[in-house]
Amino acid sequence: MEGIYAIWQRDVIKFFRDKARLVGSFAMPFMFLILFGSGMSGALSSMIGGNAAGPLAAFDFVEFMFPGIIGLTVFNTAIFSALSVVQDKEFGYMREILVSPMSRVTIAIGKVLGGSTVAVIQGLMMLLFVPFIGVSITFLMVLKLIPVMFLVAFAISSIGLLIASSLKTSQGFQMVVQILIFPMLFLSGAMFPLNGMPAWMDVIVKINPLTYSVDMFKKIILQPEQMAPALREAMGLNLSIFDHVITFSQEILVVLAVSVVFVILATIKFSRAEG
Amino acid sequence: MKRNIVEVTGLKKRYKDFEAVKGIDLLVEEGEIFGFLGPNGAGKSTTINMLSTITNPTGGTAKINGYDNVKEKNKVRQSIGLIFQESTLDEKLTANENLMLHCKFYRVPKDKREDRIREVLQIVDLEDKRSNIVETFSGGMKRRLEIARGLLHYPRVLFLDEPTVGLDPQTRNHIWEYILKLKEKAGITIFLTTHYMDEAEICDRVAVIDHGELIALNTPDHLKNDVGGDIIEISTSDNKNAKRKIEEMYQLTVSENSEGKLSFQVNEGSAFLVDFVKKTDIPIQTVNLRRPTLNDVFLHLTGREIREEMVSQRDLMKRSMRGPH
């Protein structure tokens, strides 16, 4: 147990020590939210007919994007946290860890938990944007967000560890993750409402665990149950499979299942790779 | 009789089409400084990796502190400290954080951690650097910190893989002082590899490995005696003639080294020298009688000199590429 704590603690200490990374972590969400979000909001509103009077007038693209930005941040941080595994191999620290009497499972779990924690902290830091974009967030929402963020981060960190255990260089890792990150992000509903997509794309959306993750953030922050049905539809908030609208608790189960599967796979892969 | 802390029997490692270690046997006594020498690619690192549970052997057994290296990996790991050639410190963390993490990895009891950290830092004279970030340390300080860290869990055997490679001579001497201090204070067994033959002299016993086989294992003195007595080096004004004359007179093999000196091996060097100078009409300019060094032993056994300059240069480069990030 203490081994898990030690591995976790190292990642957290290093996160807070790396000031450049802390500041830099705001750059991407900022650009998406302010440049992309604000820039696109007019175009998107008029596309879905939000410029006319009626329920759709309440559509605000920046507001729509905000849960997605939290998702993006958590996702990015969690998956890139596994980069430290590859870097530890490159810079030698992994040998210090591997020749210690800790079990490989301990090390893998510690790494996943470390990445998840850092991702939650990063995700929470995105709430600093709240005053500037006109979303209202209550304390209760934050309380709900934290465990959901953690669950999502845990699933994604596990995927990251699985990739990191299969690779030897950080360049390789970054390349694989970049290839993975964009389709997962764009087909998750984080950037734009997922309405009227081609069928094949819709399939990808539905098997993308990020879709359910982002949808959970939307359900917590945008509170679709209080929206006019037409607006809810336009914002793509009726995520459904085979005409069945997926509930929040079902989404939790999906992400939980993804977490369990990938943490097991990652642990096995890591243990095998590092003997 | 002290107990054997490292017991190796018939240890083998085969990679696909290449047998790196061809069945070696060795026993290391508790409290010994044991030197493990060999040219590059002789199977040195593979052996160390098997002894330290990093790779599994393909044949034979190794036991450390009574535990089997394959079946009881974690117990072996708890019994050994490892100092690698390349740094394995986390340079973004402070010395204290590196040490504290190590305590946790090895389950050093909570109430003992503070004392142990102080103790090991004192051994390597780094007490005042405890809260500094490792990135700011010099190469020698990092090495010392690494040695300190390797001692935190009170290992029974400390493996040192080229502990002084890439360090300047002064730092090298310091590191050796620490290692000797360790042996005296903690009674710890030290198993080390080195390319520096003067360092190997400090060892209680030395094993030489070549082509995956142990070709010698004894005390440095014994090994040097096995080379065949003393070495006489002379310089003359006519080397060719002198070489022929000595070879005829004494039935010896005389070799000429790169500095233009003739050298040959005799038993009872001082008695020989008196007789030789009296009898000979060779125009001798200088005479030097010396005991064989481990370098001569190595040359004698493997037919090769340990090329320490080349190796350390390469390791230096390797290390600088791994430098702070």
XYZ file of C-alpha atoms in Angstrom:
600
model
C 0.000 0.000 0.000
C 2.740 2.403 0.917
C 4.398 1.637 -2.411
C 1.285 2.818 -4.255
C 1.303 5.945 -2.126
C 5.002 6.590 -2.848
C 4.615 6.247 -6.611
C 1.515 8.449 -6.501
C 3.208 11.039 -4.302
C 6.151 11.376 -6.659
C 3.891 12.230 -9.593
C 1.938 14.758 -7.558
C 5.071 16.464 -6.173
C 6.510 16.709 -9.655
C 3.289 18.142 -11.037
C 3.278 21.038 -8.616
C 6.998 21.599 -9.011
C 6.836 21.976 -12.768
C 5.623 25.568 -13.033
C 5.986 25.701 -16.803
C 3.713 22.710 -17.161
C 1.181 24.277 -14.798
C 1.009 27.481 -16.791
C 1.210 25.687 -20.108
C -1.696 23.476 -19.179
C -3.962 26.506 -19.472
C -2.842 27.313 -22.987
C -4.694 24.646 -24.910
C -8.055 24.927 -23.109
C -7.774 28.707 -23.322
C -7.272 28.619 -27.065
C -10.092 26.193 -27.614
C -12.470 27.984 -25.317
C -11.757 31.581 -26.203
C -10.438 31.514 -29.755
C -12.288 28.521 -31.137
C -15.357 28.815 -28.923
C -15.927 32.541 -29.214
C -14.904 32.600 -32.844
C -17.227 29.810 -33.828
C -20.154 30.760 -31.629
C -21.778 33.072 -34.156
C -21.475 30.627 -36.993
C -22.722 27.724 -34.912
C -25.672 29.631 -33.509
C -26.844 30.628 -36.925
C -26.349 27.099 -38.212
C -28.642 25.597 -35.629
C -30.998 28.529 -35.975
C -30.211 30.138 -32.658
C -30.305 33.647 -34.076
C -34.070 33.563 -34.376
C -36.357 34.008 -31.438
C -37.568 30.897 -29.633
C -35.959 28.309 -27.388
C -32.813 28.054 -29.510
C -31.910 31.673 -28.812
C -30.579 30.481 -25.466
C -27.851 28.524 -27.233
C -24.396 29.679 -26.231
C -21.517 27.878 -27.884
C -18.883 28.837 -25.332
C -21.122 27.557 -22.589
C -21.705 24.413 -24.587
C -17.991 23.889 -24.978
C -17.063 24.352 -21.356
C -17.838 20.794 -20.165
C -15.995 19.557 -23.236
C -12.978 21.637 -22.275
C -12.961 20.045 -18.848
C -13.167 16.682 -20.576
C -10.341 17.597 -22.921
C -8.148 18.744 -20.045
C -8.769 15.666 -17.957
C -8.250 13.466 -20.985
C -5.037 15.146 -22.089
C -3.500 15.243 -18.642
C -4.443 11.681 -17.825
C -3.131 10.153 -21.017
C 0.065 12.208 -21.029
C 0.718 11.355 -17.401
C 1.738 7.929 -18.661
C 4.520 9.650 -20.578
C 6.360 9.724 -17.257
C 6.538 5.925 -17.386
C 8.403 6.082 -20.695
C 10.574 8.949 -19.464
C 11.440 7.017 -16.329
C 12.614 4.214 -18.572
C 14.684 6.654 -20.614
C 16.237 8.525 -17.712
C 16.868 5.495 -15.544
C 14.524 6.053 -12.619
C 12.419 3.088 -13.685
C 15.326 0.830 -12.701
C 15.263 2.230 -9.176
C 11.565 1.381 -9.050
C 11.875 -2.023 -10.693
C 14.704 -3.394 -8.554
C 12.808 -2.520 -5.394
C 10.755 -5.233 -3.701
C 7.459 -3.617 -4.751
C 5.184 -5.771 -6.862
C 4.592 -4.741 -10.470
C 0.884 -4.380 -9.714
C 1.669 -1.859 -6.983
C 3.761 0.186 -9.378
C 1.129 0.121 -12.134
C -1.713 1.102 -9.793
C 0.396 3.857 -8.242
C 1.139 5.259 -11.671
C -2.520 5.184 -12.762
C -3.645 6.824 -9.515
C -0.936 9.477 -9.795
C -1.992 10.327 -13.345
C -5.650 10.398 -12.339
C -5.032 12.737 -9.437
C -3.022 15.168 -11.504
C -5.741 15.093 -14.167
C -8.445 15.910 -11.605
C -6.408 18.839 -10.306
C -5.922 20.118 -13.857
C -9.605 19.663 -14.595
C -10.553 21.616 -11.490
C -8.182 24.387 -12.500
C -10.329 24.889 -15.598
C -13.036 26.177 -13.283
C -10.936 29.353 -13.104
C -12.406 30.180 -16.520
C -15.935 30.160 -15.123
C -16.206 33.871 -14.256
C -15.212 34.857 -17.799
C -17.619 32.741 -19.796
C -20.915 33.173 -18.050
C -21.491 29.608 -16.941
C -22.873 29.327 -13.484
C -21.349 26.594 -11.413
C -22.570 25.736 -7.963
C -20.614 24.166 -5.181
C -22.761 21.059 -5.479
C -21.782 20.712 -9.126
C -18.105 20.837 -8.181
C -18.675 18.130 -5.599
C -20.278 15.978 -8.282
C -17.596 16.813 -10.834
C -14.670 15.621 -8.726
C -15.519 11.902 -8.519
C -16.663 11.846 -12.141
C -13.426 13.488 -13.254
C -11.498 10.970 -11.210
C -13.315 8.037 -12.757
C -12.731 9.345 -16.269
C -9.093 10.136 -15.494
C -8.590 6.657 -14.078
C -9.903 5.042 -17.262
C -7.768 7.255 -19.511
C -4.617 6.905 -17.369
C -4.989 3.155 -17.634
C -5.169 3.424 -21.417
C -2.072 5.640 -21.253
C -0.173 3.113 -19.140
C -1.123 0.342 -21.536
C 0.383 2.340 -24.402
C 3.433 3.372 -22.366
C 4.175 -0.219 -21.358
C 4.293 -1.236 -24.993
C 6.712 1.485 -26.055
C 10.317 2.321 -25.340
C 10.700 5.971 -26.382
C 8.803 9.116 -25.532
C 8.686 10.092 -29.207
C 6.901 6.848 -29.955
C 4.500 7.416 -27.119
C 3.713 10.963 -28.174
C 3.059 9.895 -31.714
C 0.676 7.113 -30.769
C -1.168 9.364 -28.347
C -1.484 12.196 -30.869
C -2.999 9.811 -33.383
C -5.421 8.603 -30.755
C -6.258 11.917 -29.160
C -7.779 13.793 -32.092
C -10.414 11.330 -33.269
C -11.342 10.562 -29.678
C -11.689 14.236 -28.893
C -13.542 15.334 -32.041
C -15.889 12.385 -31.955
C -16.824 12.797 -28.320
C -19.134 15.790 -28.515
C -16.608 17.939 -26.683
C -16.132 20.378 -29.578
C -19.497 20.490 -31.299
C -22.943 18.921 -30.928
C -23.047 15.430 -32.398
C -26.125 15.750 -34.517
C -26.900 14.197 -37.874
C -23.615 12.372 -38.303
C -23.046 9.671 -40.918
C -23.896 6.249 -39.510
C -20.329 4.925 -39.518
C -19.161 7.950 -37.591
C -21.969 7.528 -35.150
C -20.670 4.036 -34.399
C -17.251 5.436 -33.529
C -18.875 8.047 -31.341
C -20.741 5.371 -29.426
C -17.721 3.163 -28.808
C -15.604 6.129 -27.779
C -15.446 6.134 -23.974
C -14.776 9.844 -24.092
C -18.314 10.423 -25.452
C -19.831 9.180 -22.209
C -17.270 11.023 -20.161
C -17.947 14.357 -21.827
C -21.681 13.747 -21.645
C -21.428 13.280 -17.885
C -19.668 16.633 -17.540
C -22.394 18.197 -19.698
C -25.145 16.671 -17.603
C -23.573 18.062 -14.445
C -22.736 21.535 -15.727
C -25.411 22.341 -18.337
C -28.311 20.647 -16.551
C -30.139 19.585 -19.715
C -33.209 18.467 -17.770
C -34.041 22.139 -17.243
C -33.742 22.997 -20.943
C -36.404 23.275 -23.567
C -36.496 19.930 -25.481
C -35.665 21.633 -28.797
C -32.580 23.302 -27.318
C -31.500 20.065 -25.682
C -31.774 18.307 -29.015
C -29.853 21.048 -30.823
C -27.047 20.859 -28.278
C -26.781 17.117 -28.774
C -27.607 16.335 -25.189
C -29.814 13.349 -25.854
C -27.080 10.787 -26.176
C -28.743 7.521 -27.041
C -28.012 4.020 -28.283
C -30.696 2.239 -30.336
C -33.211 4.921 -29.417
C -32.549 4.420 -25.753
C -31.524 7.650 -24.050
C -28.564 6.898 -21.820
C -28.837 7.977 -18.235
C -26.126 9.423 -16.044
C -25.776 6.263 -13.981
C -25.494 4.139 -17.108
C -22.685 6.386 -18.257
C -20.931 5.894 -14.943
C -21.195 2.149 -15.461
C -19.768 2.387 -18.983
C -16.741 4.410 -17.856
C -16.323 2.192 -14.807
C -16.272 -0.873 -17.049
C -13.725 0.775 -19.339
C -11.603 1.601 -16.272
C -11.648 -1.924 -14.953
C -10.836 -3.500 -18.304
C -7.982 -1.148 -19.097
C -6.427 -1.035 -15.652
C -6.246 -4.833 -15.760
C -4.804 -4.856 -19.269
C -2.315 -2.117 -18.403
C -1.186 -3.863 -15.222
C -0.684 -7.148 -17.047
C 1.174 -5.460 -19.866
C 3.355 -3.470 -17.490
C 4.187 -6.521 -15.374
C 5.083 -8.567 -18.434
C 7.136 -5.832 -20.045
C 9.069 -5.027 -16.882
C 9.388 -8.587 -15.488
C 34.295 -19.441 8.683
C 32.055 -16.725 7.460
C 28.912 -17.607 5.602
C 28.547 -17.218 1.866
C 26.248 -14.368 1.052
C 26.307 -14.900 -2.709
C 26.164 -18.472 -4.006
C 26.213 -19.019 -7.724
C 26.199 -22.459 -9.343
C 26.280 -23.174 -13.041
C 24.684 -19.838 -13.881
C 23.880 -19.517 -17.573
C 22.259 -16.999 -19.821
C 21.471 -17.762 -23.402
C 20.017 -15.227 -25.793
C 18.573 -16.522 -29.034
C 21.781 -17.486 -30.803
C 24.345 -16.375 -28.300
C 25.433 -17.726 -24.943
C 26.393 -14.678 -22.897
C 27.185 -16.542 -19.688
C 28.301 -20.144 -19.969
C 27.801 -21.585 -16.527
C 29.725 -19.827 -13.807
C 30.224 -20.828 -10.191
C 31.240 -18.481 -7.458
C 30.878 -17.915 -3.750
C 31.203 -14.555 -2.078
C 31.768 -14.392 1.645
C 29.895 -12.007 3.854
C 31.856 -8.785 4.353
C 34.079 -9.219 1.332
C 34.874 -6.668 -1.329
C 34.522 -8.770 -4.432
C 35.750 -7.444 -7.752
C 34.258 -8.681 -10.979
C 36.447 -7.886 -13.953
C 36.220 -8.572 -17.621
C 36.502 -6.925 -20.983
C 33.396 -5.406 -22.526
C 30.941 -7.995 -23.749
C 32.485 -10.706 -21.584
C 29.221 -11.329 -19.737
C 29.844 -9.026 -16.811
C 26.653 -6.982 -17.027
C 24.557 -10.027 -17.837
C 25.847 -11.711 -14.688
C 25.191 -8.658 -12.547
C 21.705 -8.384 -14.028
C 20.979 -11.988 -13.141
C 22.341 -11.593 -9.627
C 20.243 -8.493 -9.072
C 17.013 -10.126 -10.391
C 16.768 -7.875 -13.421
C 17.037 -10.807 -15.838
C 16.259 -14.439 -15.268
C 19.003 -16.975 -15.905
C 18.393 -19.694 -18.474
C 20.272 -22.237 -16.377
C 21.861 -22.734 -12.980
C 20.974 -20.958 -9.762
C 21.973 -17.876 -7.868
C 21.240 -17.273 -4.227
C 21.737 -14.080 -2.318
C 21.458 -13.955 1.443
C 20.048 -17.486 1.152
C 17.223 -16.454 -1.172
C 16.768 -17.776 -4.676
C 17.073 -15.105 -7.354
C 14.190 -16.427 -9.403
C 11.794 -17.875 -6.854
C 12.280 -15.303 -4.126
C 12.879 -12.163 -6.149
C 11.417 -9.722 -3.667
C 13.439 -11.125 -0.780
C 16.578 -10.873 -2.878
C 15.655 -7.321 -3.832
C 15.213 -6.445 -0.186
C 18.694 -7.863 0.529
C 20.606 -5.974 -2.126
C 21.474 -2.408 -2.968
C 22.250 -1.501 -6.549
C 24.277 1.352 -7.897
C 24.166 1.389 -11.658
C 26.541 2.960 -14.119
C 23.867 5.365 -15.258
C 22.170 7.623 -12.769
C 18.803 6.409 -11.545
C 18.004 9.429 -9.408
C 14.969 11.596 -10.007
C 16.731 14.857 -10.743
C 13.601 16.978 -10.383
C 13.294 15.966 -6.760
C 15.407 16.937 -3.777
C 17.953 14.594 -2.223
C 15.612 14.110 0.705
C 12.658 13.257 -1.530
C 14.720 10.720 -3.447
C 15.761 9.091 -0.180
C 12.276 9.216 1.329
C 10.767 7.522 -1.722
C 13.396 4.808 -1.483
C 12.466 4.203 2.170
C 8.864 3.753 1.108
C 9.714 1.463 -1.785
C 11.681 -0.761 0.605
C 9.303 -0.475 3.560
C 11.830 1.035 5.936
C 9.830 1.486 9.168
C 8.448 5.033 9.482
C 10.098 5.830 12.790
C 13.526 4.826 11.477
C 13.505 6.829 8.240
C 14.718 10.125 9.625
C 17.686 8.511 11.403
C 18.651 6.396 8.438
C 18.541 9.290 6.000
C 20.754 11.300 8.300
C 23.088 8.365 8.737
C 23.577 7.616 5.036
C 23.930 11.288 4.119
C 26.635 11.549 6.740
C 28.530 8.600 5.270
C 28.751 10.351 1.905
C 29.142 13.887 3.331
C 25.964 15.303 1.851
C 24.114 16.337 5.025
C 24.025 19.983 4.025
C 22.603 19.235 0.570
C 19.595 17.372 1.834
C 16.931 19.770 0.596
C 18.599 20.679 -2.676
C 17.187 19.590 -6.020
C 19.371 16.827 -7.457
C 19.594 18.610 -10.807
C 21.932 21.126 -9.182
C 24.376 18.415 -8.013
C 27.736 17.692 -9.630
C 28.423 14.250 -11.100
C 30.332 13.168 -8.003
C 27.599 14.367 -5.660
C 24.971 12.465 -7.608
C 27.071 9.327 -7.375
C 27.453 9.794 -3.636
C 23.746 10.371 -3.216
C 23.095 7.234 -5.167
C 25.399 5.246 -2.909
C 23.649 6.735 0.110
C 20.277 5.764 -1.297
C 21.449 2.223 -1.999
C 22.290 1.844 1.694
C 19.004 3.093 3.152
C 17.366 -0.290 3.491
C 20.498 -1.831 5.024
C 21.215 -4.234 2.177
C 23.461 -7.220 2.875
C 25.137 -6.928 -0.520
C 25.838 -3.738 -2.393
C 26.290 -4.110 -6.137
C 28.339 -1.337 -7.674
C 28.530 -1.330 -11.439
C 31.495 0.834 -12.428
C 31.029 3.105 -9.424
C 33.630 5.645 -10.479
C 33.358 5.723 -14.254
C 33.319 9.250 -15.626
C 34.435 10.870 -12.382
C 37.596 12.895 -11.924
C 40.447 11.237 -9.979
C 39.822 13.217 -6.825
C 36.149 12.288 -6.715
C 37.086 8.703 -7.506
C 39.299 8.621 -4.432
C 36.499 10.034 -2.322
C 34.030 7.460 -3.553
C 36.524 4.765 -2.602
C 36.940 6.206 0.849
C 33.186 5.951 1.283
C 33.115 2.401 0.026
C 35.873 1.336 2.422
C 34.189 3.198 5.252
C 31.061 1.230 4.482
C 32.793 -2.069 4.634
C 34.260 -1.258 8.030
C 31.179 0.306 9.525
C 28.355 -1.801 8.213
C 30.109 -5.069 7.466
C 28.347 -4.964 4.163
C 29.430 -7.173 1.260
C 30.475 -5.253 -1.817
C 30.266 -6.739 -5.287
C 31.686 -4.425 -7.889
C 32.749 -4.190 -11.469
C 35.406 -1.789 -12.576
C 37.645 -1.023 -15.493
C 40.234 0.659 -13.327
C 42.835 -1.899 -12.338
C 44.161 0.188 -9.464
C 40.670 0.064 -8.006
C 40.507 -3.688 -8.355
C 43.605 -3.904 -6.138
C 41.466 -2.838 -3.196
C 39.259 -5.916 -3.539
C 39.673 -8.881 -1.216
C 39.125 -11.209 -4.125
C 38.836 -10.741 -7.827
C 37.061 -12.806 -10.443
C 37.917 -12.435 -14.107
C 35.273 -13.308 -16.676
C 35.898 -13.638 -20.391
C 33.727 -15.098 -23.154
C 31.073 -15.893 -20.574
C 33.339 -18.031 -18.404
C 35.196 -17.413 -15.175
C 38.859 -17.717 -16.020
C 40.298 -16.743 -12.654
C 39.114 -16.186 -9.109
C 41.521 -15.364 -6.330
C 43.025 -12.630 -4.205
C 44.822 -9.914 -6.177
C 48.163 -11.102 -4.736
C 47.618 -14.699 -5.795
C 46.554 -13.639 -9.250
C 49.656 -11.537 -9.608
C 51.894 -14.389 -8.468
C 50.278 -16.631 -11.054
C 51.449 -14.307 -13.778
C 54.923 -15.684 -13.160
C 57.141 -13.836 -10.752
C 58.452 -10.339 -11.196
C 58.647 -8.103 -14.200
C 61.952 -6.589 -15.228
C 62.034 -3.688 -17.604
C 65.280 -2.446 -19.078
C 66.186 0.115 -21.661
C 69.335 -0.279 -23.676
C 71.095 1.526 -26.493
C 70.682 -1.522 -28.720
C 67.361 -3.216 -28.034
C 67.508 -5.725 -30.873
C 70.843 -7.133 -29.832
C 69.957 -7.087 -26.142
C 66.678 -8.912 -26.763
C 68.481 -11.690 -28.633
C 71.164 -12.004 -25.973
C 68.750 -12.214 -23.038
C 66.579 -14.741 -24.801
C 69.642 -16.912 -25.507
C 71.120 -16.621 -22.054
C 68.006 -17.311 -19.991
C 65.539 -18.951 -22.389
C 62.996 -16.194 -21.766
C 60.514 -14.385 -23.911
C 61.352 -10.728 -24.065
C 58.874 -8.214 -25.369
C 59.437 -4.639 -26.350
C 56.765 -2.222 -25.223
C 55.576 0.988 -26.810
C 57.986 3.114 -24.789
C 60.971 1.220 -26.223
C 61.620 -0.771 -23.082
C 62.329 -4.470 -23.000
C 60.358 -6.391 -20.436
C 60.418 -9.980 -19.285
C 59.219 -12.060 -16.378
C 61.445 -13.901 -13.937
C 61.046 -15.632 -10.610
C 62.941 -14.075 -7.720
C 63.444 -10.782 -9.474
C 65.970 -9.152 -7.122
C 68.363 -12.114 -7.090
C 68.107 -12.400 -10.855
C 68.851 -8.744 -11.316
C 72.111 -8.846 -9.355
C 73.288 -11.819 -11.350
C 72.119 -10.308 -14.620
C 73.861 -6.953 -14.178
C 77.109 -8.674 -13.108
C 77.295 -11.059 -16.031
C 75.932 -9.169 -18.965
C 77.784 -6.939 -21.385
C 74.567 -5.371 -22.686
C 74.785 -1.553 -22.583
C 71.962 -1.055 -20.087
C 70.666 2.471 -19.524
C 67.898 1.921 -16.986
C 66.659 -1.023 -15.005
C 63.304 -1.401 -13.344
C 62.064 -4.297 -11.295
C 58.391 -4.391 -10.456
C 55.711 -6.703 -9.178
C 53.068 -7.570 -11.728
C 49.913 -5.446 -11.545
C 46.378 -6.591 -12.147
C 46.800 -5.112 -15.588
C 49.500 -7.709 -16.256
C 47.183 -10.355 -14.836
C 44.460 -9.282 -17.159
C 46.786 -9.234 -20.113
C 48.128 -12.629 -19.165
C 44.665 -14.160 -18.807
C 42.758 -12.597 -21.654
C 45.497 -11.515 -24.006
C 43.886 -8.116 -23.969
C 44.428 -4.975 -21.990
C 41.438 -3.384 -20.374
C 41.060 -0.290 -22.439
C 39.949 1.976 -19.704
C 40.258 5.210 -21.643
C 37.971 4.073 -24.426
C 35.375 2.689 -22.137
C 35.202 5.666 -19.876
C 34.919 7.994 -22.846
C 31.974 6.085 -24.172
C 30.319 5.918 -20.813
C 30.871 9.609 -20.343
C 29.075 10.284 -23.571
C 26.281 7.956 -22.654
C 25.890 9.710 -19.375
C 25.980 13.212 -20.743
C 23.206 12.256 -23.136
C 21.179 11.152 -20.184
C 22.019 14.337 -18.327
C 19.519 16.672 -16.680
C 16.187 17.180 -18.410
